[in-house]
CSV table of C-alpha atoms and ligand atoms in Angstrom, one decimal:
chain,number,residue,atom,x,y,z
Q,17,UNK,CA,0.0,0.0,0.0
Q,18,UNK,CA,1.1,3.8,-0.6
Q,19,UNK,CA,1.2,6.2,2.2
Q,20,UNK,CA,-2.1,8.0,1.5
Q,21,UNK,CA,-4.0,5.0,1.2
Q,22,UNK,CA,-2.0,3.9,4.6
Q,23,UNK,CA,-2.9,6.9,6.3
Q,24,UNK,CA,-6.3,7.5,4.7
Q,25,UNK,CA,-7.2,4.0,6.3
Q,26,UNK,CA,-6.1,5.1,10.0
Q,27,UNK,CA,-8.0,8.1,10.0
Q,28,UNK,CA,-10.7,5.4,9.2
Q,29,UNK,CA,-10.5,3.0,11.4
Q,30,UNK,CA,-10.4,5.6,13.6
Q,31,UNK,CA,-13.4,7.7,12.8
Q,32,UNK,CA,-15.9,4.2,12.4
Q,33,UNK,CA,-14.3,3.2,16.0
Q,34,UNK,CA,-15.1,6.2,17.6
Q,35,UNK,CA,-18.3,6.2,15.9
Q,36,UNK,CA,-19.5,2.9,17.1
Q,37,UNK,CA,-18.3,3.6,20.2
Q,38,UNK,CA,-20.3,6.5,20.6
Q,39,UNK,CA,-23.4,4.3,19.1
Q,40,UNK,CA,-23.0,1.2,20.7
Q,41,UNK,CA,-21.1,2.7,24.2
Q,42,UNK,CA,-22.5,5.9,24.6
Q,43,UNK,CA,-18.5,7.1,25.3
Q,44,UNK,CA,-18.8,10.3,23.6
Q,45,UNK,CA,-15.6,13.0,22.3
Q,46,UNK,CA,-15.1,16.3,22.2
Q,47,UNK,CA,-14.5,17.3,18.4
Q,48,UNK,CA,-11.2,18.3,19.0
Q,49,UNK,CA,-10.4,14.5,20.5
Q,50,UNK,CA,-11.7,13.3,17.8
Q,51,UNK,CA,-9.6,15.0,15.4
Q,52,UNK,CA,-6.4,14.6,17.3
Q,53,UNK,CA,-7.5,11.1,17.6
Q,54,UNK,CA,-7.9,10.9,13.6
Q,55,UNK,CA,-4.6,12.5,13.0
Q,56,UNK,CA,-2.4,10.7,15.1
Q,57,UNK,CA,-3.7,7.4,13.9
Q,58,UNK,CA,-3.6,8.3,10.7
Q,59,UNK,CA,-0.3,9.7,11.2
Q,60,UNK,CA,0.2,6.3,13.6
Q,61,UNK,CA,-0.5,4.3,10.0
Q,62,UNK,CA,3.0,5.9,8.3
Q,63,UNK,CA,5.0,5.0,11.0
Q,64,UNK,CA,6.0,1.3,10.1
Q,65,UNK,CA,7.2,2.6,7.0
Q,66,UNK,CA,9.6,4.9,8.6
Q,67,UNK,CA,12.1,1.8,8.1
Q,68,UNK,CA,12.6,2.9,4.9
Q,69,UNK,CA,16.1,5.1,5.0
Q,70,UNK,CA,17.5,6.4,2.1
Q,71,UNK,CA,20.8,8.0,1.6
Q,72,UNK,CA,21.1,11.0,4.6
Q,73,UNK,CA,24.1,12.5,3.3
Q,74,UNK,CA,22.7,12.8,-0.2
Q,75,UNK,CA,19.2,13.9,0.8
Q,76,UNK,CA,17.5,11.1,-0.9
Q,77,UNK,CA,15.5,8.2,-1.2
Q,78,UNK,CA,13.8,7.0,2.1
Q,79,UNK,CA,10.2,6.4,2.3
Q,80,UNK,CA,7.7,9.1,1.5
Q,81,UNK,CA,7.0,9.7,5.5
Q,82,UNK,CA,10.7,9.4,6.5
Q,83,UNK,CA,10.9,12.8,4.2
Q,84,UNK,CA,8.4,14.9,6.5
Q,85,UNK,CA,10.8,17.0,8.4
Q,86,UNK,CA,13.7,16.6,5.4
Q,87,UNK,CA,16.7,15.4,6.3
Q,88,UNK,CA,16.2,14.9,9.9
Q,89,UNK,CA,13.3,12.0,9.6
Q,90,UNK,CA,15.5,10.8,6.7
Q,91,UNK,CA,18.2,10.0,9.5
Q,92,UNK,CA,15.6,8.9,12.1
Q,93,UNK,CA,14.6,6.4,9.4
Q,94,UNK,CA,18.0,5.5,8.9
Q,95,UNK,CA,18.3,4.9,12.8
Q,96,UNK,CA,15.3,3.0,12.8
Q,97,UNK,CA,16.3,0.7,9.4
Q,98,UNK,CA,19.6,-0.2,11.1
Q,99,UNK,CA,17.9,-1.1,14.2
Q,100,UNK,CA,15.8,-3.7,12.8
Q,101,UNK,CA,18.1,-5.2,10.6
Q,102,UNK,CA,20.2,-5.1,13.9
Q,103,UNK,CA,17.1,-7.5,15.9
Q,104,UNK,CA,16.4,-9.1,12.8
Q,105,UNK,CA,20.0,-11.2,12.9
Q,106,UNK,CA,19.9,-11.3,16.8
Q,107,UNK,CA,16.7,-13.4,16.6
Q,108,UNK,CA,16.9,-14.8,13.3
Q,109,UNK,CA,16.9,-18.7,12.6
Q,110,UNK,CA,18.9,-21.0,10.6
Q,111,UNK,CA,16.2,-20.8,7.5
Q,112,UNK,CA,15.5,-16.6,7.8
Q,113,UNK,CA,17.5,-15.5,4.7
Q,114,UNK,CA,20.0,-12.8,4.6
Q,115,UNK,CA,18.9,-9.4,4.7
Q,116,UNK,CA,20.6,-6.1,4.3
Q,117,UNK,CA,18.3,-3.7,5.1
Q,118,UNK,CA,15.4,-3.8,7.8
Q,119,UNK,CA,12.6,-2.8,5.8
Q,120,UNK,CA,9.9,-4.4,6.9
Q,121,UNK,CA,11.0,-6.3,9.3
Q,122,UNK,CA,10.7,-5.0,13.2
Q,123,UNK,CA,8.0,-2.3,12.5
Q,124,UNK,CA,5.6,-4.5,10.9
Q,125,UNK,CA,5.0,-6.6,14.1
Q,126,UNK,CA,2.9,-7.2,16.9
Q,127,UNK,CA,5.0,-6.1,19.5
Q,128,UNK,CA,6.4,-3.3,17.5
Q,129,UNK,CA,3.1,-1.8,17.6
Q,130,UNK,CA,2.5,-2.9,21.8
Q,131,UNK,CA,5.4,-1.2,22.3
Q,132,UNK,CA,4.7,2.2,20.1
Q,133,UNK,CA,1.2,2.4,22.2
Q,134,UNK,CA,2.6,1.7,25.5
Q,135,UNK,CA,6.1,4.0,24.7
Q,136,UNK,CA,3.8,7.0,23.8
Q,137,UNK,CA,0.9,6.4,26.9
Q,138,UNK,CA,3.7,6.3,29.4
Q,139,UNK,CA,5.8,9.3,27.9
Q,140,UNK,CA,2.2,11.6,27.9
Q,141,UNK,CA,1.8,10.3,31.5
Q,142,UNK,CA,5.3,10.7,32.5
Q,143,UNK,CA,6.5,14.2,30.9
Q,144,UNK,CA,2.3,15.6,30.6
Q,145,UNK,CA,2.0,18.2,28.2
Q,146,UNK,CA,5.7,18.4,26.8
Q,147,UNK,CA,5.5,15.0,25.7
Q,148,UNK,CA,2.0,15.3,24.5
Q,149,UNK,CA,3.3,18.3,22.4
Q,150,UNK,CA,6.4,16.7,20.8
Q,151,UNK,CA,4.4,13.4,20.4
Q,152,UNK,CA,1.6,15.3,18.2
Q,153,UNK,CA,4.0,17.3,16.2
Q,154,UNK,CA,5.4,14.3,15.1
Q,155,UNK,CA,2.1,12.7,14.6
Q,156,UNK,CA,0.4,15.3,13.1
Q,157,UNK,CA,3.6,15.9,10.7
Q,158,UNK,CA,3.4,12.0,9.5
Q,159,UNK,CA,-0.4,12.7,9.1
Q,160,UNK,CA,-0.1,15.8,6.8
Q,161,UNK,CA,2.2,13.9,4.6
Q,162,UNK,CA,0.0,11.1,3.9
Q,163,UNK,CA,-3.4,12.4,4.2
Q,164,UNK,CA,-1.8,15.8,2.1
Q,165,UNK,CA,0.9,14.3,-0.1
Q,166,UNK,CA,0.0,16.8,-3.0
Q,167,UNK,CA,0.0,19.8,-0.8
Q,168,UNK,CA,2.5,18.3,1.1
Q,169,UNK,CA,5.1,17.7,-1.7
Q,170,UNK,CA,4.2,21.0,-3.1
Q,171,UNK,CA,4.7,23.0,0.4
Q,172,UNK,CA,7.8,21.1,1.3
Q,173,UNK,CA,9.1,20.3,4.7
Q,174,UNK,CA,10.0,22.9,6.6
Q,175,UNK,CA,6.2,24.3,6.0
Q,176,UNK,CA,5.1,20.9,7.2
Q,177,UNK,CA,7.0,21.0,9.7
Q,178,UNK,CA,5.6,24.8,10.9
Q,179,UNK,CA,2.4,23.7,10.5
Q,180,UNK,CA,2.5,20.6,12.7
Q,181,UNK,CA,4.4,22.3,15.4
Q,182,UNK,CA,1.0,25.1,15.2
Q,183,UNK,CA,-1.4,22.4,15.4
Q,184,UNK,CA,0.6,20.8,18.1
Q,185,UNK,CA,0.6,23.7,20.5
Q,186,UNK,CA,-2.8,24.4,19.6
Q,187,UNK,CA,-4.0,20.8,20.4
Q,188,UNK,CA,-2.2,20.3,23.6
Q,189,UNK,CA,-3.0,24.3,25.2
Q,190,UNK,CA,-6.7,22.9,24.6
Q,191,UNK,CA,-6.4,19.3,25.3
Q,192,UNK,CA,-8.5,18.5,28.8
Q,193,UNK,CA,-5.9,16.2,30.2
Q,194,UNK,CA,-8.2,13.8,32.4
Q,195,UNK,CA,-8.7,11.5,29.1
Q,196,UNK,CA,-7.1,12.9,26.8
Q,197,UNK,CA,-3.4,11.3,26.9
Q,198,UNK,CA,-4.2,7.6,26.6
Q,199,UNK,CA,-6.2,8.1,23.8
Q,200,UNK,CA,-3.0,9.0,21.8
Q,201,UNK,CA,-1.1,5.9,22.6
Q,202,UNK,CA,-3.9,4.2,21.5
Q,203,UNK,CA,-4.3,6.1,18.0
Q,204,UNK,CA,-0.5,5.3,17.2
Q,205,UNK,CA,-0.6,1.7,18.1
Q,206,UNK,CA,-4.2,1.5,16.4
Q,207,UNK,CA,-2.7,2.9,13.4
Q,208,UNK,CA,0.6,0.9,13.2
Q,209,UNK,CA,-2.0,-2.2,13.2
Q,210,UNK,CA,-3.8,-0.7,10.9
Q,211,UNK,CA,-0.6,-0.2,8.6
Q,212,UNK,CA,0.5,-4.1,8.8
Q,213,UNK,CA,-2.9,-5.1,7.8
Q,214,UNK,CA,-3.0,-2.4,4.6
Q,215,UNK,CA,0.8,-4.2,3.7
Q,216,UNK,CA,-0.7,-8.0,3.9
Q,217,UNK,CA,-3.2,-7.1,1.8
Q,218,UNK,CA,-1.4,-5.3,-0.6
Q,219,UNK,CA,0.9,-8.6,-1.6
Q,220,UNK,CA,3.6,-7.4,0.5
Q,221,UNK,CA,4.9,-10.3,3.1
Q,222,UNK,CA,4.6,-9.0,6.9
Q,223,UNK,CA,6.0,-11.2,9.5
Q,224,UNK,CA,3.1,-10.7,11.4
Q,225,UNK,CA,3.5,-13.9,13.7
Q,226,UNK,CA,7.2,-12.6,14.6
Q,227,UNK,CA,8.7,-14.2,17.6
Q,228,UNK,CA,7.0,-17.1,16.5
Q,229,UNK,CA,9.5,-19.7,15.0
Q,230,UNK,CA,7.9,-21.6,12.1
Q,231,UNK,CA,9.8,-24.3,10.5
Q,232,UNK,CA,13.0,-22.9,11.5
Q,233,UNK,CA,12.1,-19.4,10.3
Q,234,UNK,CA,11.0,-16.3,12.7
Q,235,UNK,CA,10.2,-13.6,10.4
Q,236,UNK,CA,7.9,-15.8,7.8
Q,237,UNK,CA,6.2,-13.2,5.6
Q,238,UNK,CA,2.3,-13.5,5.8
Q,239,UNK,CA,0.7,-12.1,2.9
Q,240,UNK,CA,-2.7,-12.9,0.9
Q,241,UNK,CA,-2.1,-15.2,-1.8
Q,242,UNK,CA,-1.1,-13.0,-5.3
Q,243,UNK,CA,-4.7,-14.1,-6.7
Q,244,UNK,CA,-7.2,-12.1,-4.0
Q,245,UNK,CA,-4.0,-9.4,-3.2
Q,246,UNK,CA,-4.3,-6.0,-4.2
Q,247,UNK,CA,-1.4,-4.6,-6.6
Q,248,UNK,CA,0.3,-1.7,-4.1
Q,249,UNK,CA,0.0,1.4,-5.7
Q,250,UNK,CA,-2.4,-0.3,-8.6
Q,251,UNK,CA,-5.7,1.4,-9.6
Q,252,UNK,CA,-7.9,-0.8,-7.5
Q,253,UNK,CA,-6.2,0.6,-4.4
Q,254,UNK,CA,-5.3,4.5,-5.6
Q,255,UNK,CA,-8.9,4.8,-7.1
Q,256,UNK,CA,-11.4,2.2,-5.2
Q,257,UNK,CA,-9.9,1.6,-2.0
Q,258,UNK,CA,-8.7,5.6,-1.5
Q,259,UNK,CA,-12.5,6.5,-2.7
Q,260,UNK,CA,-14.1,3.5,-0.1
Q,261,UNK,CA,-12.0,4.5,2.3
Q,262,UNK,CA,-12.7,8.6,2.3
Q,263,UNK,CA,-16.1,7.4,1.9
Q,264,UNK,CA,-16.2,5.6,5.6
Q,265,UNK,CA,-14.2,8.4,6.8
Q,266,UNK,CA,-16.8,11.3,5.9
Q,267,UNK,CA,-19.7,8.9,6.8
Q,268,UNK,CA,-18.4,8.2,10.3
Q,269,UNK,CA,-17.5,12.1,10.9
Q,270,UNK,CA,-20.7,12.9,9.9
Q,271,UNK,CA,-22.4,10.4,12.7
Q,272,UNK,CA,-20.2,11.7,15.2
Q,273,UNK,CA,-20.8,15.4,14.9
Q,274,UNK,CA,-24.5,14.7,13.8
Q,275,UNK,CA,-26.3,14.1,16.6
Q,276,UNK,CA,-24.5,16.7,18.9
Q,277,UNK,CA,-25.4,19.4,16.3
Q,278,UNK,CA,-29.1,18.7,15.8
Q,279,UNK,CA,-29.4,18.4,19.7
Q,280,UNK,CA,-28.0,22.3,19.5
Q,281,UNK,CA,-30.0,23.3,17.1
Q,282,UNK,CA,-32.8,21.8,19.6
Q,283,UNK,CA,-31.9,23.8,22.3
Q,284,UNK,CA,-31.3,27.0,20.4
Q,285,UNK,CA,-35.0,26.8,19.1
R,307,LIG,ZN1,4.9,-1.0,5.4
């Protein structure tokens, strides 16, 4: 999967969650939780990806998110490349093949994405609003990318950047902090699930079931056979899944802000 389509498909898992949530649970959001909520999953669903380096000293290459703040996610993506490639040969098994690069290795699992959630729940409820802050500029950055790539490519990063460090401040001076902060580590693991899922069906192998050893392998890629797999990038995913998926998105907003905004309209009359 591309990163739009990634990222378009966290902010709707999102959105229908919190929808049906609401629905079904009664367990209602302030708007401006449920767009931080939106972003930062969406933004959660690039992460994975940010495996991808490219060459740092040349400015180039790297995955599409690991070029959201220039040069300096290129060499966070670098960082993060080695250090999979790094646990992928400390836990690999006698039938793993060689590898040199971590792509998709490390970030696509299970764990990976336990971690992220837990990391980012106990940095907001360690460091409060600081954390929050740098944690949504980052977020919110990834999201822009993906959800924006047009306007994105065309602003460039440091605008990017500006922007996400606006909404950032913004979001966390208006934040209530009572149930705000877990919400995030949620939307980033959410989203990195979300992200695995988009790769396996998308053709691309995931080791999914990593630490699992299977047949003397730990990192078996798990992908849906070529027949029923989308082609990444192909026109069923950049025209029907991108269209589906905005669909859900807009539907599910609508339902949330819906019912609060007629009951307004109730009392106002
Ligand atoms: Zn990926």
């Amino acid at each position: 999967m591309m990163g739009p389509s990634h990222a378009l498909s966290g902010a709707a898992v999102w959105l229908s969650g919190s929808w049906a949530l609401q629905h079904f649970y009664d367990y209602e959001q302030s708007p401006l939780a449920l767009a931080v909520g939106t972003a930062v999953c969406a933004g959660g669903a690039l992460l994975p990806d940010l495996d991808l380096s490219g060459k740092v000293t040349r400015n180039r290459g790297g995955a599409t998110v690991a070029r959201t703040f220039g040069v300096f996610s290129l060499f966070i993506a670098e960082v993060v490349e080695k250090i999979s490639l790094g646990v992928y040969y400390a836990t690999k098994l006698s039938r793993d093949p060689k590898r040199n690069n971590g792509h998709r290795t490390l970030t696509h699992t299970i764990p990976f994405t336990v971690l992220v959630g837990w990391g980012t729940t106990s940095l907001c409820a360690r460091y409060g609003k600081w954390a929050v802050i740098g944690i949504l500029f980052f977020m919110i950055g990834l999201a822009l990318r993906g959800l924006f790539d047009k306007w994105a490519e065309r602003a460039g990063w440091l605008i990017v950047t500006l922007v996400s460090a606006g909404a950032a401040v913004f979001t966390a001076a208006n934040l209530p902090g009572d149930r705000g902060y877990p919400m995030i580590g949620l939307a980033v693991g959410v989203g990195c699930f979300v992200h695995i899922i988009g790769d396996m069906i998308t053709r691309a192998g995931v080791p999914i079931l990593w630490p699992i050893p299977i047949k003397r392998r730990m990192w078996t890629p798990i992908s849906l056979p070529d027949k029923i797999a989308l082609r990444a990038g192909g026109r069923t995913e950049v025209v029907f899944v991108r269209s589906a998926l905005t669909v859900v998105s807009v539907l599910a907003a609508i339902g949330l802000v819906a019912p609060s905004l007629l009951q307004k309209l109730d009392l106002t009359l």
